[in-house]
Amino acid sequence: MSIIVMTREMGTLGKDVAREFARRKGVSVVHHELVETTEGRLSGDDESEVYRYLEGSEKELDKWRNNRTSGGYLTPQEVFEIALEGDVLIRGWGATRLLRSIPNVLSVRVCAPMEFRVRTIMQRLGVGQQEASREIARSDAAHARAFFRFFDDDWRDPLNYDMVLNTAHVDPKTCAAILMDAIANPAFAETEETRQKLNDALIQSRLANALNSQIQLKDKRNHIYVSVEQGRARLYGLVTERRALALAEEIASGQSGLSGIQNDIALVSGFNG
């Protein structure tokens, strides 16, 4: 199964690259922006409505299986679930970082010089240079803030990607052909190891979310972290009450797909945050 994650900047024709690749490869395309929880979809972000207009017209994996999401927003858990289904191209800044540790996932950034991007938006929307520039700046700023908030990193850093494509030099059809060659390489083939890593990531995301909502949000002094490897979970951090310690293990025990749990959470009396 093929999995590609793609970040694209407004006005780079990244959508055209994704659509052409999907047509050639026969995979689904999902457009998303990352939110921490399902409730986070309601608040949205300050990303340009023009950008959403330009990005939102495709049939996206049957609207993520009959509208399990709203407005193109996905939680980390949902990104992992989509990736596990395979044969998909996920467009959006969050998935590239969430899935970059999975060996068979091809991570791509589509970019172009500002002059090219402004010209593209002017042509597509029939607006002037000043308005096009303003919309691009607003979109870039929104993505930069969101990526830094989630990952404390720069979304334009090429080290976050396997491949960077400049559509001012390489047209979308050629970009799609390059992606076809890349995804055919054995380095991006699914194996038992890569599927296990995706399963571990999904379980870790589910468990971390449950621990946060049931323990940490109720007492900010509790700090619990989780890692999952080969189906085994390790809980670590600190809590201030014995009942929180027991609850953390109870939550982990109720998580399907785990073969074992190691509880290294420390109980700290009198901790004040």
Coordinates of N, CA, C and O in Angstrom, one line a residue, residues 37-103:
T37 N -8.0 17.9 19.3 CA -9.2 17.0 19.7 C -10.3 17.3 18.7 O -10.3 18.2 17.9
T38 N -11.3 16.4 18.8 CA -12.5 16.6 17.9 C -13.2 17.9 18.2 O -13.8 18.5 17.4
E39 N -13.2 18.3 19.5 CA -13.8 19.6 19.9 C -13.1 20.7 19.2 O -13.7 21.8 19.0
G40 N -11.8 20.6 18.9 CA -11.0 21.6 18.3 C -11.5 22.0 16.9 O -11.2 23.1 16.5
R41 N -12.3 21.2 16.3 CA -12.8 21.5 15.0 C -13.8 22.7 15.0 O -13.9 23.4 14.1
L42 N -14.5 22.8 16.2 CA -15.5 23.8 16.3 C -14.9 25.2 16.3 O -15.5 26.2 15.8
S43 N -13.7 25.4 16.8 CA -13.1 26.7 16.9 C -12.4 27.1 15.6 O -12.2 28.2 15.3
G44 N -11.9 26.0 14.8 CA -11.3 26.3 13.6 C -9.9 27.0 13.8 O -9.3 27.0 14.8
D45 N -9.5 27.8 12.8 CA -8.2 28.5 12.8 C -8.4 29.8 12.0 O -9.5 30.0 11.5
D46 N -7.4 30.6 12.0 CA -7.5 31.8 11.3 C -6.9 31.7 9.9 O -6.6 32.7 9.2
E47 N -6.9 30.5 9.3 CA -6.4 30.3 8.0 C -7.4 31.0 7.0 O -8.6 31.0 7.2
S48 N -6.9 31.5 5.9 CA -7.7 32.2 4.9 C -8.8 31.4 4.4 O -8.7 30.2 4.0
E49 N -10.0 32.0 4.3 CA -11.2 31.4 3.7 C -10.9 31.2 2.2 O -11.4 30.3 1.6
V50 N -10.1 32.1 1.6 CA -9.8 31.9 0.2 C -9.0 30.6 0.0 O -9.2 29.9 -1.0
Y51 N -8.1 30.4 0.9 CA -7.3 29.1 0.8 C -8.2 27.9 0.9 O -8.1 27.0 0.1
R52 N -9.2 27.9 1.8 CA -10.1 26.8 1.9 C -11.0 26.7 0.6 O -11.3 25.6 0.2
Y53 N -11.3 27.8 0.0 CA -12.0 27.7 -1.2 C -11.2 27.0 -2.3 O -11.7 26.2 -3.1
L54 N -10.0 27.4 -2.4 CA -9.1 26.8 -3.4 C -8.8 25.3 -3.2 O -8.6 24.6 -4.1
E55 N -8.8 24.9 -1.9 CA -8.4 23.6 -1.5 C -9.5 22.6 -1.4 O -9.3 21.4 -1.4
G56 N -10.8 23.0 -1.3 CA -11.8 22.1 -0.7 C -12.8 21.5 -1.7 O -13.8 21.1 -1.2
S57 N -12.5 21.3 -3.0 CA -13.5 20.8 -3.9 C -13.4 19.4 -4.2 O -14.2 18.8 -4.9
E58 N -12.4 18.7 -3.8 CA -12.2 17.3 -4.1 C -13.1 16.3 -3.3 O -13.5 16.6 -2.2
K59 N -13.4 15.2 -3.9 CA -14.0 14.1 -3.1 C -12.9 13.4 -2.3 O -12.0 12.8 -2.8
E60 N -12.9 13.6 -1.0 CA -11.8 13.2 -0.2 C -12.1 12.0 0.7 O -12.7 12.1 1.7
L61 N -11.7 10.8 0.1 CA -11.9 9.6 0.8 C -13.3 9.4 1.3 O -13.5 9.1 2.5
D62 N -14.3 9.7 0.4 CA -15.7 9.7 0.8 C -15.9 10.6 2.0 O -16.7 10.2 2.9
K63 N -15.3 11.8 2.0 CA -15.4 12.7 3.1 C -15.0 12.1 4.4 O -15.7 12.2 5.4
W64 N -13.9 11.3 4.3 CA -13.4 10.6 5.5 C -14.5 9.7 6.1 O -14.9 9.9 7.2
R65 N -14.8 8.8 5.2 CA -15.8 7.7 5.7 C -17.1 8.3 6.3 O -17.3 8.3 7.5
N66 N -17.8 9.0 5.4 CA -19.1 9.6 5.8 C -19.0 10.6 6.9 O -19.7 10.5 7.9
N67 N -18.2 11.6 6.7 CA -18.1 12.8 7.5 C -17.8 12.5 9.0 O -18.4 13.0 9.9
R68 N -16.8 11.7 9.2 CA -16.3 11.5 10.6 C -15.6 12.8 11.0 O -15.4 13.0 12.2
T69 N -15.2 13.6 10.1 CA -14.6 14.9 10.4 C -15.4 16.0 9.8 O -16.3 15.8 9.1
S70 N -15.0 17.2 10.3 CA -15.7 18.4 9.8 C -14.8 19.4 9.3 O -13.8 19.8 9.9
G71 N -15.1 19.9 8.0 CA -14.3 21.0 7.5 C -12.9 20.7 7.2 O -12.0 21.6 7.1
G72 N -12.5 19.4 7.0 CA -11.1 19.1 6.7 C -10.2 19.1 7.8 O -9.0 19.0 7.7
Y73 N -10.7 19.1 9.1 CA -9.9 19.0 10.3 C -9.8 17.6 10.7 O -10.7 16.8 10.7
L74 N -8.5 17.1 11.0 CA -8.3 15.8 11.5 C -7.5 15.9 12.8 O -6.6 16.7 13.0
T75 N -7.8 14.9 13.7 CA -7.0 14.8 14.9 C -5.8 13.9 14.6 O -5.9 13.2 13.6
P76 N -4.8 13.9 15.4 CA -3.7 12.9 15.2 C -4.1 11.5 15.1 O -3.7 10.7 14.2
Q77 N -5.1 11.1 15.9 CA -5.6 9.7 15.9 C -6.2 9.4 14.5 O -6.0 8.3 13.9
E78 N -6.9 10.3 13.9 CA -7.6 10.1 12.6 C -6.6 10.1 11.5 O -6.7 9.3 10.5
V79 N -5.5 10.8 11.6 CA -4.4 10.8 10.6 C -3.8 9.4 10.6 O -3.6 8.8 9.5
F80 N -3.5 8.8 11.8 CA -3.0 7.5 11.8 C -4.0 6.4 11.3 O -3.6 5.5 10.6
E81 N -5.3 6.6 11.6 CA -6.3 5.7 11.1 C -6.3 5.7 9.6 O -6.4 4.6 8.9
I82 N -6.3 6.9 9.0 CA -6.3 7.0 7.5 C -5.1 6.3 6.9 O -5.1 5.6 5.9
A83 N -3.9 6.6 7.5 CA -2.7 6.0 7.0 C -2.7 4.5 7.1 O -2.2 3.8 6.1
L84 N -3.3 3.9 8.1 CA -3.4 2.5 8.2 C -4.3 1.9 7.1 O -4.1 0.7 6.7
E85 N -5.2 2.6 6.6 CA -6.0 2.1 5.5 C -5.2 2.0 4.2 O -5.5 1.2 3.4
G86 N -4.2 2.9 4.1 CA -3.3 2.8 3.0 C -3.8 3.3 1.7 O -5.0 3.8 1.6
D87 N -3.0 3.3 0.7 CA -3.3 3.9 -0.7 C -4.0 5.2 -0.6 O -5.1 5.4 -1.0
V88 N -3.3 6.2 0.0 CA -3.8 7.5 0.2 C -2.7 8.5 0.1 O -1.5 8.3 0.4
L89 N -3.1 9.7 -0.3 CA -2.2 10.9 -0.3 C -2.9 11.9 0.7 O -4.1 12.3 0.4
I90 N -2.3 12.2 1.8 CA -2.8 13.2 2.8 C -2.1 14.5 2.6 O -0.9 14.6 2.8
R91 N -2.9 15.5 2.2 CA -2.4 16.9 2.0 C -2.7 17.7 3.3 O -3.8 17.7 3.8
G92 N -1.7 18.3 3.8 CA -1.8 19.1 5.0 C -0.6 19.1 5.8 O 0.2 18.2 5.8
W93 N -0.3 20.2 6.6 CA 1.0 20.3 7.2 C 1.2 19.3 8.4 O 2.3 19.0 8.7
G94 N 0.1 18.9 9.0 CA 0.3 18.1 10.2 C 0.8 16.6 10.0 O 1.6 16.1 10.7
A95 N 0.2 16.0 8.9 CA 0.5 14.6 8.7 C 2.0 14.4 8.4 O 2.6 13.3 8.7
T96 N 2.6 15.3 7.7 CA 4.0 15.2 7.3 C 4.9 15.0 8.6 O 5.8 14.2 8.5
R97 N 4.6 15.7 9.6 CA 5.4 15.5 10.9 C 5.0 14.3 11.7 O 5.8 13.6 12.2
L98 N 3.6 14.1 11.8 CA 3.2 12.9 12.5 C 3.7 11.6 12.0 O 4.0 10.7 12.8
L99 N 3.8 11.5 10.7 CA 4.1 10.2 10.1 C 5.6 10.1 9.6 O 5.9 9.1 9.0
R100 N 6.4 11.1 9.9 CA 7.7 11.1 9.3 C 8.6 10.0 9.9 O 9.6 9.6 9.3
S101 N 8.3 9.4 11.0 CA 9.1 8.3 11.6 C 8.7 6.9 11.0 O 9.3 5.9 11.3
I102 N 7.6 6.9 10.2 CA 7.2 5.6 9.6 C 7.9 5.4 8.3 O 7.8 6.2 7.4
P103 N 8.8 4.4 8.2 CA 9.7 4.3 7.1 C 9.1 4.3 5.7 O 9.7 4.8 4.7

